[in-house]
Structures are given as C-alpha cells and as structure tokens.
Coordinates of C-alpha atoms in Angstrom, one line a residue:
M24 CA 0.0 0.0 0.0
Y25 CA 1.2 3.5 -0.7
N26 CA 0.0 7.1 -0.4
I27 CA 0.4 10.1 -2.8
E28 CA 1.0 13.3 -0.8
V29 CA 2.0 16.9 -1.4
C30 CA 5.8 17.4 -1.4
S31 CA 7.7 19.7 0.9
E32 CA 10.7 21.6 -0.5
K33 CA 12.9 19.0 1.3
D34 CA 10.9 16.2 -0.4
K35 CA 11.4 17.7 -3.8
E36 CA 15.2 18.0 -3.2
Y37 CA 15.3 14.3 -2.1
I38 CA 13.4 13.2 -5.3
I39 CA 15.6 15.3 -7.6
D40 CA 18.8 14.0 -5.8
R41 CA 17.7 10.4 -6.4
L42 CA 17.1 11.0 -10.1
V43 CA 20.5 12.7 -10.4
E44 CA 22.1 9.8 -8.6
Y45 CA 20.5 7.4 -11.0
N46 CA 21.4 9.4 -14.1
L47 CA 25.0 9.6 -13.0
S48 CA 25.1 5.8 -12.4
Q49 CA 24.1 5.4 -16.1
V50 CA 26.2 8.2 -17.7
S51 CA 29.3 9.4 -15.7
G52 CA 29.4 13.1 -14.9
K53 CA 32.0 15.3 -16.5
Q54 CA 32.3 18.0 -14.0
K55 CA 33.2 18.3 -10.3
E56 CA 29.9 19.7 -9.1
N57 CA 26.6 18.4 -10.6
F58 CA 25.0 21.8 -11.0
I59 CA 26.7 25.2 -11.3
D60 CA 24.5 28.2 -11.1
L61 CA 25.3 30.7 -13.9
S62 CA 22.4 33.1 -13.1
R63 CA 23.1 36.9 -13.5
K64 CA 21.1 40.1 -13.1
V65 CA 21.4 43.5 -14.6
T66 CA 20.4 46.5 -12.4
D67 CA 19.8 50.1 -13.1
E68 CA 21.4 53.0 -11.3
K69 CA 19.0 52.6 -8.4
G70 CA 19.6 48.9 -8.0
G71 CA 16.4 47.8 -9.6
I72 CA 16.5 44.6 -11.7
I73 CA 16.0 45.4 -15.4
G74 CA 17.0 42.0 -16.8
G75 CA 18.6 38.7 -16.0
I76 CA 19.4 35.2 -17.0
V77 CA 18.7 32.0 -15.0
A78 CA 20.9 29.2 -16.2
H79 CA 23.0 26.4 -14.9
M80 CA 25.7 24.0 -16.1
Y81 CA 24.8 20.4 -15.2
C82 CA 26.4 17.0 -14.9
W83 CA 27.6 16.4 -18.5
N84 CA 29.0 19.9 -19.3
C85 CA 25.8 21.1 -20.8
I86 CA 24.1 24.4 -20.0
Y87 CA 20.4 24.9 -19.7
I88 CA 19.0 28.4 -19.9
D89 CA 15.8 28.4 -17.9
T90 CA 14.9 32.1 -18.3
L91 CA 16.3 35.2 -20.1
W92 CA 14.3 38.4 -19.4
V93 CA 14.8 42.1 -20.0
S94 CA 12.3 44.7 -18.9
E95 CA 10.3 46.1 -21.9
K96 CA 11.7 49.6 -21.2
Y97 CA 15.3 48.3 -21.8
R98 CA 14.7 45.9 -24.7
G99 CA 16.7 46.6 -27.9
K100 CA 19.7 48.0 -26.0
G101 CA 21.8 44.9 -26.1
I102 CA 21.2 43.7 -22.6
G103 CA 19.8 40.3 -23.6
K104 CA 22.7 39.8 -26.1
K105 CA 25.2 40.6 -23.3
L106 CA 23.6 38.2 -20.9
L107 CA 23.5 35.4 -23.5
K108 CA 27.1 36.2 -24.6
E109 CA 28.4 36.0 -21.0
T110 CA 26.8 32.5 -20.7
E111 CA 28.3 31.4 -24.0
D112 CA 31.7 32.8 -23.0
Y113 CA 31.5 30.7 -19.8
A114 CA 30.6 27.7 -22.0
E115 CA 33.6 28.2 -24.2
K116 CA 36.0 28.5 -21.3
N117 CA 34.6 25.5 -19.4
N118 CA 34.4 22.7 -21.9
V119 CA 30.6 23.0 -22.4
H120 CA 29.6 21.3 -25.6
L121 CA 25.8 22.2 -25.7
I122 CA 23.5 24.9 -24.6
H123 CA 19.8 24.4 -24.7
L124 CA 16.6 26.2 -23.8
D125 CA 12.9 26.6 -24.6
T126 CA 10.9 29.6 -25.6
F127 CA 7.3 30.3 -26.8
D128 CA 6.2 31.7 -30.2
F129 CA 5.3 34.9 -28.4
Q130 CA 8.7 35.2 -26.7
A131 CA 12.2 35.2 -28.2
K132 CA 12.6 32.5 -30.8
D133 CA 13.9 34.9 -33.4
F134 CA 16.3 36.4 -30.9
Y135 CA 17.8 33.0 -30.2
E136 CA 18.0 32.1 -33.9
K137 CA 19.8 35.3 -34.6
Y138 CA 22.6 34.0 -32.2
G139 CA 22.8 30.6 -33.7
Y140 CA 20.3 28.5 -31.8
E141 CA 18.3 26.0 -33.8
V142 CA 14.9 24.4 -33.1
F143 CA 15.1 20.7 -32.4
G144 CA 11.5 20.2 -31.2
I145 CA 8.1 21.9 -31.2
L146 CA 5.3 21.4 -28.7
E147 CA 2.0 22.4 -30.3
D148 CA -0.8 24.0 -28.3
C149 CA 1.3 24.8 -25.3
P150 CA -0.5 27.1 -24.4
E151 CA -3.5 26.5 -26.6
N152 CA -3.0 27.9 -30.2
H153 CA 0.6 28.6 -29.5
K154 CA 3.9 26.7 -29.8
R155 CA 6.8 26.0 -27.4
Y156 CA 10.1 25.7 -29.2
F157 CA 13.0 23.6 -27.8
M158 CA 16.3 25.0 -29.1
K159 CA 20.0 24.2 -28.9
K160 CA 23.4 25.5 -29.8
K161 CA 26.6 23.5 -30.1
T162 CA 29.5 25.5 -28.8
R163 CA 32.5 26.3 -31.0
K164 CA 34.4 23.5 -29.3
Q165 CA 31.7 21.0 -30.2
K166 CA 31.5 22.3 -33.8
R167 CA 35.3 21.9 -34.1
V168 CA 35.1 18.3 -32.9
D169 CA 32.2 17.6 -35.3
S170 CA 34.2 19.1 -38.1
D171 CA 37.3 17.1 -37.2
E172 CA 35.2 13.9 -37.2
K173 CA 33.9 14.6 -40.8
Q174 CA 37.4 15.3 -42.0
R175 CA 38.7 11.9 -40.9
F176 CA 36.2 10.1 -43.1

C-alpha cells in the first residue's frame, strides 16, 4: 500500500537528488559539481533589476537556460545579447559542448535564432493555439570536434 502526498521543498530535493544519482550511475558526470549556477542580473542606477538570465551547467558539461528576461523599457539596447554572450563565453571556457533552452512563439525564438540557436523540437498547443520551441546551440568547441570527425572520413 502507498500514499500520494503533497511534497515539501525538502521532499522535492530528495526526489531530484535520487534522479540525479540514478542518471550519474548510467552516464558518468563530466564536472566536479553536478550543478553550477550561472544566473546573473542587470540592475539600473537605483539597483532595480532590469534584466537577467537564470541558467545552470549540469552533470555532463551542458548548459540549460531556464529564463532570459529584459524589462520592456530596456529591450533593444543589447542587454539580452550581453547576458547570452556571457553565458556562451562561460561555456567556451569551461568545456561545455551544448547549450539548450525553450521559448514560446510569443517570446524570443527569433532572438535566439539570430545568435545561432536551432529548433530541435516543437510542442504544439502549449499554451493552446501557441507553440513552445526547444532550441539548442553547439559550442564552437563541439563544432570543431564535429568538423574534425567529418574530415577523418
């Protein structure tokens, strides 16, 4: 017999830790820490947050960008580009081979495509009558490895 109950924050951490433990038993991790927080914020002269990126590097030298946001008042001024570039620079310096994220059709798909991200999946009707795009970008390091592989054959 078992019960399904609401999780506490501690319960959620336990569940996530068990999945990470299992994943690492199947595919060895490539970095010392399982998750490295790469989140950054941009503030105005009064200290108010006008933009930011929430991202982390995880187990296998991959980066997941959860959120990239810039206040409407500050859009088009290069803030999003700088936040994305800082994350990509970190990737280049730290042996990251893949960056991935998701965005909706009413958000920033064109922005990410402009910087080399490509769609690898689409979820229709999420939300209804809209699309959620799953996007990725191989780092320059990974592109060089892929290119070297092609040249050998």
